[in-house]
Short mmCIF file of C-alpha atoms in Angstrom, two decimals:
data_model
loop_
_atom_site.label_atom_id
_atom_site.label_comp_id
_atom_site.label_asym_id
_atom_site.label_seq_id
_atom_site.Cartn_x
_atom_site.Cartn_y
_atom_site.Cartn_z
CA MET A 11 -38.53 115.55 -10.32
CA ARG A 12 -36.63 112.39 -11.08
CA HIS A 13 -33.51 114.38 -11.86
CA ALA A 14 -33.74 116.35 -8.63
CA SER A 15 -34.39 113.15 -6.50
CA THR A 16 -31.25 111.57 -8.21
CA GLN A 17 -29.17 114.83 -7.34
CA ARG A 18 -30.33 114.70 -3.79
CA HIS A 19 -29.55 110.91 -3.59
CA ARG A 20 -26.08 111.69 -4.92
CA LYS A 21 -25.54 114.41 -2.42
CA ALA A 22 -26.64 112.11 0.33
CA ARG A 23 -24.17 109.33 -0.70
CA TYR A 24 -21.42 112.15 -0.93
CA ALA A 25 -22.14 113.16 2.31
CA GLY A 26 -22.39 109.85 4.09
CA SER A 27 -19.12 108.59 2.34
CA SER A 28 -17.23 111.78 3.40
CA LEU A 29 -18.53 111.04 7.20
CA LEU A 30 -17.38 107.49 6.87
CA LEU A 31 -13.99 108.50 5.30
CA LEU A 32 -13.26 110.99 8.28
CA ILE A 33 -14.12 108.23 10.70
CA THR A 34 -11.98 105.76 8.89
CA LEU A 35 -8.74 107.92 8.74
CA LEU A 36 -9.30 108.93 12.58
CA LEU A 37 -9.39 105.25 13.42
CA SER A 38 -6.78 104.03 11.27
CA VAL A 39 -3.78 105.08 13.42
CA PRO A 40 -5.47 103.63 16.78
CA ALA A 41 -6.38 100.44 14.86
CA VAL A 42 -2.64 99.76 14.00
CA VAL A 43 -1.63 100.55 17.52
CA ALA A 44 -4.14 98.46 18.99
CA ALA A 45 -3.37 95.56 16.60
CA TRP A 46 0.23 95.77 17.49
CA THR A 47 -0.65 95.89 21.33
CA ALA A 48 -2.81 92.90 21.29
CA ASP A 49 -0.49 90.97 19.17
CA THR A 50 2.40 91.41 21.41
CA VAL A 51 0.47 91.08 24.76
CA SER A 52 -1.50 87.93 23.54
CA ASP A 53 1.22 85.99 21.63
CA THR A 54 4.08 84.87 23.79
CA ASP A 55 6.41 83.98 20.84
CA ARG A 56 5.61 87.49 19.45
CA TYR A 57 6.70 88.92 22.70
CA VAL A 58 9.75 86.88 23.10
CA ASP A 59 10.76 88.00 19.43
CA THR A 60 10.17 91.56 20.60
CA VAL A 61 12.36 91.63 23.75
CA ALA A 62 15.04 88.84 22.62
CA PRO A 63 17.35 91.22 20.82
CA LEU A 64 17.83 93.54 23.76
CA ALA A 65 20.24 90.65 25.32
CA SER A 66 22.57 91.30 22.37
CA GLU A 67 22.35 94.88 22.36
CA PRO A 68 25.90 96.23 23.36
CA ALA A 69 24.26 99.15 25.22
CA VAL A 70 21.87 97.05 27.43
CA GLN A 71 24.69 94.64 27.81
CA ASP A 72 27.09 97.41 29.47
CA VAL A 73 24.18 98.45 31.73
CA VAL A 74 23.61 94.94 33.18
CA THR A 75 27.45 94.43 33.42
CA ASP A 76 28.08 97.70 35.18
CA ARG A 77 25.14 97.39 37.71
CA LEU A 78 26.15 93.79 38.48
CA THR A 79 29.52 94.68 38.90
CA ALA A 80 28.65 97.61 41.20
CA ARG A 81 26.78 95.24 43.32
CA VAL A 82 29.50 92.56 43.76
CA VAL A 83 32.17 95.15 44.51
CA ALA A 84 29.89 96.76 47.18
CA ASN A 85 30.17 93.48 48.80
CA VAL A 86 33.80 93.41 48.84
CA ASP A 87 35.16 95.03 52.16
CA VAL A 88 38.43 96.27 50.66
CA ASP A 89 39.09 98.35 53.81
CA ALA A 90 38.87 95.32 55.85
CA VAL A 91 41.29 93.53 53.49
CA THR A 92 43.96 96.38 53.74
CA ARG A 93 43.52 96.58 57.48
CA GLU A 94 44.27 92.61 57.50
CA LEU A 95 47.16 93.10 55.42
CA GLY A 96 48.56 95.93 57.69
CA LYS A 97 47.89 93.61 60.70
CA ALA A 98 49.70 90.87 58.99
CA LEU A 99 52.69 93.17 58.17
CA ALA A 100 52.72 94.39 61.51
CA ASP A 101 52.93 90.87 63.05
CA ALA A 102 55.68 90.02 60.67
CA GLY A 103 57.73 92.96 62.03
CA ALA A 104 57.45 95.23 58.92
CA PRO A 105 58.53 98.97 59.53
CA PRO A 106 55.75 101.18 60.71
CA ALA A 107 56.12 103.20 57.62
CA ILE A 108 55.19 100.25 55.53
CA VAL A 109 52.33 99.12 57.82
CA ASP A 110 50.92 102.81 57.55
CA ARG A 111 51.05 102.87 53.85
CA THR A 112 48.81 99.86 53.45
CA GLU A 113 45.76 102.07 53.70
CA ALA A 114 46.67 103.71 50.55
CA LEU A 115 46.29 100.33 48.86
CA ALA A 116 42.51 100.54 49.31
CA GLY A 117 41.88 102.65 46.20
CA PRO A 118 44.14 100.40 43.73
CA LEU A 119 42.78 97.29 45.35
CA LYS A 120 39.40 98.19 44.90
CA ALA A 121 39.96 99.22 41.02
CA ALA A 122 41.90 95.88 40.65
CA VAL A 123 38.76 93.90 42.00
CA THR A 124 36.43 95.98 39.86
CA ASP A 125 38.27 95.14 36.67
CA VAL A 126 38.37 91.44 37.84
CA VAL A 127 34.65 91.13 38.47
CA HIS A 128 33.69 93.38 35.32
CA GLY A 129 35.61 91.21 32.98
CA ILE A 130 34.14 87.97 34.53
CA ILE A 131 30.61 89.49 34.37
CA ASN A 132 31.02 90.88 30.88
CA ARG A 133 31.92 87.48 29.64
CA VAL A 134 29.14 86.01 30.92
CA VAL A 135 26.71 88.77 29.82
CA THR A 136 28.00 89.07 26.31
CA SER A 137 27.75 85.07 25.94
CA GLY A 138 25.16 83.20 24.11
CA THR A 139 24.26 81.61 27.43
CA PHE A 140 23.23 85.09 28.74
CA GLU A 141 20.71 85.36 25.62
CA GLU A 142 19.28 82.06 26.31
CA VAL A 143 18.61 83.01 30.00
CA TRP A 144 17.16 86.25 28.86
CA VAL A 145 14.86 84.65 26.23
CA ASP A 146 13.66 82.02 28.79
CA ALA A 147 13.21 84.35 31.57
CA ASN A 148 11.03 86.74 29.43
CA ARG A 149 9.05 83.83 28.14
CA ARG A 150 8.19 82.97 31.64
CA ALA A 151 7.58 86.58 32.45
CA HIS A 152 5.08 87.08 29.65
CA ALA A 153 2.01 86.87 31.80
CA ALA A 154 3.70 89.71 34.01
CA VAL A 155 3.47 92.00 30.82
CA VAL A 156 -0.21 91.55 30.71
CA GLY A 157 -0.29 92.52 34.43
CA MET A 158 1.60 95.71 33.81
CA LEU A 159 -0.68 96.74 31.27
CA THR A 160 -3.67 96.12 33.59
CA GLY A 161 -1.90 97.62 36.61
CA ASP A 162 -0.88 94.50 38.40
CA ASP A 163 2.63 94.98 40.08
CA SER A 164 3.19 91.27 40.74
CA GLY A 165 4.96 90.43 37.55
CA ALA A 166 8.29 90.86 36.30
CA VAL A 167 7.35 93.98 34.38
CA ARG A 168 5.88 96.17 36.85
CA ALA A 169 4.77 99.93 36.96
CA GLU A 170 6.37 101.70 40.04
CA GLY A 171 5.41 105.36 40.49
CA ASP A 172 6.21 107.06 37.20
CA SER A 173 8.52 104.13 35.91
CA ILE A 174 8.15 100.86 34.21
CA LYS A 175 10.77 98.45 35.46
CA LEU A 176 11.89 95.01 34.51
CA ASP A 177 12.85 92.53 37.31
CA VAL A 178 15.90 90.67 36.02
CA GLY A 179 16.16 88.55 39.31
CA PRO A 180 16.06 85.37 37.39
CA LEU A 181 18.97 86.43 35.24
CA ILE A 182 21.01 87.59 38.15
CA ASP A 183 20.38 84.31 39.74
CA ASP A 184 21.78 82.42 36.82
CA VAL A 185 24.74 84.83 36.34
CA LYS A 186 25.65 84.54 40.04
CA GLN A 187 25.77 80.72 39.72
CA ARG A 188 28.07 80.97 36.67
CA LEU A 189 30.30 83.47 38.55
CA VAL A 190 30.71 81.23 41.52
CA ALA A 191 31.41 78.20 39.11
CA GLN A 192 34.27 80.39 37.70
CA GLY A 193 35.72 80.74 41.16
CA PHE A 194 34.48 84.11 42.26
CA ASP A 195 32.70 83.31 45.68
CA LYS A 196 31.84 86.88 46.29
CA ALA A 197 29.22 86.86 43.61
CA SER A 198 26.91 84.88 45.81
CA ALA A 199 26.60 88.02 47.72
CA ILE A 200 24.78 89.84 44.95
CA PRO A 201 21.51 91.18 46.56
CA ALA A 202 18.37 90.13 44.76
CA PRO A 203 16.06 92.88 45.90
CA ASP A 204 18.01 95.41 43.68
CA ALA A 205 17.74 93.53 40.35
CA GLN A 206 15.52 95.89 38.37
CA ILE A 207 16.23 97.86 35.16
CA THR A 208 14.13 100.91 34.43
CA LEU A 209 12.66 100.50 30.94
CA PHE A 210 10.39 103.59 30.55
CA GLN A 211 9.82 106.60 32.83
CA THR A 212 7.01 108.92 32.42
CA ASP A 213 4.89 111.19 34.76
CA LYS A 214 1.75 110.11 32.38
CA LEU A 215 2.18 106.37 33.33
CA ASN A 216 -1.39 105.95 34.60
CA GLU A 217 -2.87 107.81 31.48
CA ALA A 218 -0.83 105.46 29.33
CA GLN A 219 -1.81 102.35 31.30
CA ASP A 220 -5.62 103.44 30.79
CA ALA A 221 -4.94 103.94 27.16
CA LEU A 222 -3.18 100.51 26.85
CA ARG A 223 -5.87 98.71 28.56
CA LEU A 224 -8.39 100.21 26.23
CA LEU A 225 -6.32 99.35 23.05
CA ASP A 226 -6.01 95.93 24.36
CA VAL A 227 -9.74 95.37 24.27
CA MET A 228 -10.17 96.96 21.04
CA GLY A 229 -6.90 95.07 19.47
CA VAL A 230 -9.09 92.72 17.69
CA TRP A 231 -12.15 94.58 16.85
CA LEU A 232 -10.79 97.90 16.12
CA PRO A 233 -8.82 96.95 12.92
CA VAL A 234 -11.76 95.01 11.77
CA ILE A 235 -14.23 97.97 12.22
CA THR A 236 -11.79 100.28 10.55
CA ILE A 237 -11.42 98.07 7.38
CA VAL A 238 -15.18 97.75 7.19
CA LEU A 239 -15.71 101.40 7.41
CA ALA A 240 -13.06 101.84 4.60
CA ALA A 241 -14.93 99.44 2.61
CA LEU A 242 -18.45 101.08 3.36
CA THR A 243 -16.64 104.45 2.34
CA VAL A 244 -15.79 103.25 -1.16
CA TRP A 245 -19.07 101.47 -1.60
CA THR A 246 -21.23 104.34 -0.44
CA ALA A 247 -19.62 106.99 -2.67
CA PRO A 248 -21.13 107.49 -6.18
CA ALA A 249 -17.83 107.39 -7.82
CA HIS A 250 -16.20 104.21 -6.21
CA ARG A 251 -12.70 104.56 -8.01
CA VAL A 252 -12.28 108.17 -6.83
CA MET A 253 -13.25 107.38 -3.25
CA LEU A 254 -11.02 104.52 -3.39
CA LEU A 255 -8.21 106.74 -4.38
CA ILE A 256 -8.93 109.28 -1.73
CA THR A 257 -9.36 106.71 1.02
CA ALA A 258 -6.16 104.87 0.13
CA SER A 259 -4.31 108.27 -0.08
CA GLY A 260 -5.63 109.56 3.31
CA ILE A 261 -4.54 106.18 5.03
CA ALA A 262 -1.20 106.57 3.51
CA VAL A 263 -0.92 110.01 5.00
CA MET A 264 -2.06 108.87 8.56
CA MET A 265 0.71 106.26 8.33
CA ILE A 266 3.21 109.05 7.80
CA VAL A 267 1.73 110.81 10.74
CA LEU A 268 2.18 107.71 12.97
CA LEU A 269 5.80 107.15 11.86
CA VAL A 270 6.42 110.87 12.54
CA GLY A 271 4.64 110.47 15.93
CA LEU A 272 6.82 107.44 16.86
CA ALA A 273 9.81 109.50 16.13
CA VAL A 274 8.55 112.27 18.11
CA ALA A 275 7.82 109.85 21.00
CA ARG A 276 11.23 108.63 20.91
CA ARG A 277 12.67 111.96 21.32
CA ILE A 278 10.36 112.70 24.31
CA TYR A 279 11.08 109.34 25.85
CA LEU A 280 14.75 109.76 25.65
CA ASP A 281 14.61 113.34 27.14
CA SER A 282 12.57 112.04 30.10
CA VAL A 283 14.80 109.34 31.11
CA PRO A 284 17.81 110.57 33.23
CA THR A 285 21.15 109.29 32.24
CA SER A 286 21.72 108.31 35.88
CA VAL A 287 18.80 105.73 35.50
CA LEU A 288 19.37 104.45 31.94
CA PRO A 289 22.30 105.58 29.56
CA THR A 290 20.85 107.39 26.54
CA ASP A 291 22.13 104.72 24.23
CA ALA A 292 20.58 101.74 26.07
CA ALA A 293 17.31 103.92 26.43
CA ALA A 294 17.20 104.31 22.65
CA ALA A 295 17.96 100.69 22.12
CA ILE A 296 14.96 99.57 24.31
CA TYR A 297 12.58 102.00 22.62
CA ASP A 298 13.72 100.99 19.22
CA THR A 299 13.60 97.14 19.92
CA PHE A 300 10.01 97.55 21.61
CA VAL A 301 8.50 99.48 18.61
CA ARG A 302 10.21 98.08 15.76
CA PHE A 303 7.33 95.76 15.00
CA LEU A 304 4.94 98.57 15.11
CA ARG A 305 7.09 100.43 12.80
CA ASP A 306 7.20 97.58 10.42
CA SER A 307 3.47 97.35 10.33
CA THR A 308 3.05 100.94 9.73
CA ARG A 309 5.48 100.82 6.90
CA THR A 310 3.65 97.80 5.39
CA LEU A 311 0.37 99.52 5.54
CA LEU A 312 1.73 102.52 3.98
CA VAL A 313 3.07 100.68 1.10
CA VAL A 314 -0.13 98.91 0.63
CA ALA A 315 -2.14 102.20 0.65
CA VAL A 316 0.20 103.78 -1.75
CA ILE A 317 0.00 100.74 -4.22
CA THR A 318 -3.78 100.88 -3.94
CA ALA A 319 -3.99 104.72 -4.56
CA LEU A 320 -1.71 103.98 -7.74
CA ALA A 321 -3.92 101.30 -8.87
CA ALA A 322 -7.12 103.41 -8.43
CA TYR A 323 -5.30 106.11 -10.30
CA LEU A 324 -4.17 103.89 -13.24
CA PHE A 325 -7.84 102.69 -13.75
CA GLY A 326 -8.79 106.16 -14.22
CA PRO A 327 -9.43 108.55 -17.35
CA SER A 328 -6.35 110.58 -17.02
CA ARG A 329 -3.94 110.97 -19.85
CA VAL A 330 -1.16 109.11 -18.15
CA ALA A 331 -3.46 106.26 -16.99
CA ARG A 332 -4.53 105.79 -20.36
CA TRP A 333 -1.28 105.58 -21.84
CA VAL A 334 -0.10 103.11 -19.36
CA ARG A 335 -3.09 100.91 -19.91
CA GLY A 336 -2.53 101.31 -23.76
CA GLN A 337 1.04 100.23 -23.74
CA SER A 338 0.08 97.24 -21.52
CA ALA A 339 -2.64 96.19 -23.73
CA ARG A 340 -0.46 96.49 -26.72
CA GLY A 341 2.30 94.39 -25.14
CA THR A 342 0.25 91.76 -24.03
CA GLY A 343 -1.91 91.67 -27.19
CA ALA A 344 1.33 91.46 -29.43
CA ALA A 345 2.54 88.53 -27.08
CA GLY A 346 -0.81 86.76 -27.20
CA HIS A 347 -1.04 87.07 -31.02
CA ALA A 348 2.55 85.72 -31.27
CA LEU A 349 1.57 82.71 -29.23
CA ARG A 350 -1.47 82.24 -31.34
CA ASP A 351 0.55 82.22 -34.54
CA ALA A 352 2.98 79.87 -33.01
CA GLY A 353 0.19 77.36 -32.51
CA LEU A 354 -1.00 78.08 -28.98
CA ARG A 355 -4.96 77.53 -28.65
CA THR A 356 -6.77 78.48 -25.54
CA GLY A 357 -10.11 77.62 -26.86
CA ALA A 358 -13.15 78.51 -24.81
CA ALA A 359 -11.20 79.46 -21.63
CA GLY A 360 -9.52 82.19 -23.89
CA ARG A 361 -12.67 83.31 -25.27
CA TRP A 362 -14.15 83.76 -21.72
CA LEU A 363 -10.99 85.47 -20.53
CA ASP A 364 -11.41 87.83 -23.75
CA THR A 365 -15.17 88.40 -23.14
CA HIS A 366 -14.94 88.69 -19.11
CA ARG A 367 -11.66 90.83 -18.78
CA SER A 368 -13.05 92.89 -15.99
CA TRP A 369 -14.18 89.88 -14.07
CA SER A 370 -10.85 88.19 -14.51
CA THR A 371 -9.03 91.37 -13.57
CA GLY A 372 -11.00 91.65 -10.36
CA ILE A 373 -10.64 88.11 -9.54
CA VAL A 374 -6.74 88.29 -9.70
CA ILE A 375 -6.62 91.52 -7.73
CA GLY A 376 -9.15 90.33 -5.20
CA ALA A 377 -6.91 87.09 -4.78
CA GLY A 378 -3.85 89.33 -3.97
CA ALA A 379 -5.75 91.38 -1.63
CA LEU A 380 -7.05 88.10 0.33
CA ALA A 381 -3.55 86.82 0.19
CA LEU A 382 -2.46 90.00 2.13
CA LEU A 383 -5.24 89.80 4.67
CA LEU A 384 -4.76 86.16 5.48
CA TRP A 385 -0.87 86.35 5.50
CA ASN A 386 0.26 86.39 9.19
CA ARG A 387 1.95 89.74 9.67
CA PRO A 388 2.93 90.71 6.15
CA THR A 389 6.00 92.90 5.69
CA VAL A 390 7.00 95.23 3.02
CA GLY A 391 8.87 92.47 1.11
CA VAL A 392 5.70 90.22 1.25
CA VAL A 393 3.57 93.07 -0.17
CA ALA A 394 6.14 93.50 -2.93
CA LEU A 395 6.22 89.80 -3.65
CA VAL A 396 2.26 89.61 -3.71
CA VAL A 397 1.99 92.88 -5.83
CA GLY A 398 4.64 91.20 -8.26
CA LEU A 399 2.69 88.24 -8.54
CA VAL A 400 -0.64 89.99 -9.14
CA VAL A 401 1.08 91.93 -11.97
CA VAL A 402 2.46 88.87 -13.58
CA ALA A 403 -0.91 86.99 -13.16
CA LEU A 404 -2.69 90.19 -14.85
CA ALA A 405 -0.27 90.03 -17.58
CA LEU A 406 -0.67 86.38 -18.24
CA VAL A 407 -4.50 86.65 -18.26
CA ALA A 408 -4.18 89.23 -20.85
CA VAL A 409 -1.89 87.45 -23.08
CA LEU A 410 -4.20 84.29 -22.79
CA ALA A 411 -7.12 86.30 -23.80
CA ALA A 412 -5.30 88.03 -26.64
CA THR A 413 -4.64 84.44 -28.09
CA ALA A 414 -8.42 84.09 -28.41
CA THR A 415 -8.48 87.16 -30.71
CA ARG A 416 -7.09 88.03 -34.12
CA PRO A 417 -4.81 91.01 -34.75
CA PRO A 418 -6.37 93.85 -36.74
CA LYS A 419 -5.69 93.55 -40.53
CA THR A 420 -4.15 96.35 -42.11
CA ASP A 421 -5.47 97.20 -45.62
CA PHE A 422 -2.32 98.11 -47.80
CA THR A 423 -4.39 98.84 -50.79
CA ARG A 424 -5.75 102.07 -49.22
CA PRO A 425 -3.30 105.04 -49.59
CA GLY A 426 -1.75 106.22 -46.20
#
């Protein structure tokens, strides 16, 4: 009866841990996206860091330059200029044939004006000053991003129909002032109401806004819930190490799925934006810039999951794991014995480390995990640094523990 009860208990634990594992894996992708959304929305500096590179993207600069140029040239009445020229020539007594041909100057004159205006605006847009204006305008407009996610259309970033647009009115005002200062008076005629750039266009905007609102609300709690569920999954399972290996591997797979999903979403987004609204290269630059921190976070979590799964495997009973542990133990043991022979004494600390190796190993690994949890937005490089320090610390602990033991003596009196 006791054996049957134990078996039922184990089966119940396996069933519970399997259910928790399924929920953890299903929540892992929304948790990462929610954390990224909440972080980008709530932190002004983070938002500015996200959009700041757009000001230096050549494709985006070209779009801004072309649209500002078109608006300025549209306010230059070239036909009126040619008519005035013809009238002046006629008043001066020029032959009728020459006066009549002044109308043919409209095309070349408009092209010349366009070239001049385009050059002036391009110098302004590609300057560091434009980047400063862009950053300052986006910093002021950060509250409008929150409004866009909640359906508020009063901010600089607003939803209109099936499009998400950025109002660059403050930027255009600054550009106009700089153009006028450089002697191009017509720049003051640039109309403000047309100062918008379409960032995203989709027929599912309402659904996306609903999802973003939900993610914004869950941005703090969903990642915490997912981490707690992952810990419960491992704790509930009878075989903790095996479940840790499975959970870490599953999260790694889900992060790969998220990266693939971002790539697919990029393709869908680029196909959905007409080139007449936004050139493909500019649309790609905008998408890549907006999601780059999400990609970085996903890659970081993928690396953490792979390292965790590898660590769980190396603590297992497989032949490869035993070989790796044996080689490590021999190496650190030899180093510790050499230090002992050289006169190093660790005393009670060394003996404690030797008799409590599992505790010391757990403390070092736990400290590394805590460092990653407390680190503000860790990157793949940070993960590599922390893992390297953990490995070094584990090796150092093993060496210090080995100094408290004596190497096994070989009896040369026995044959073989």
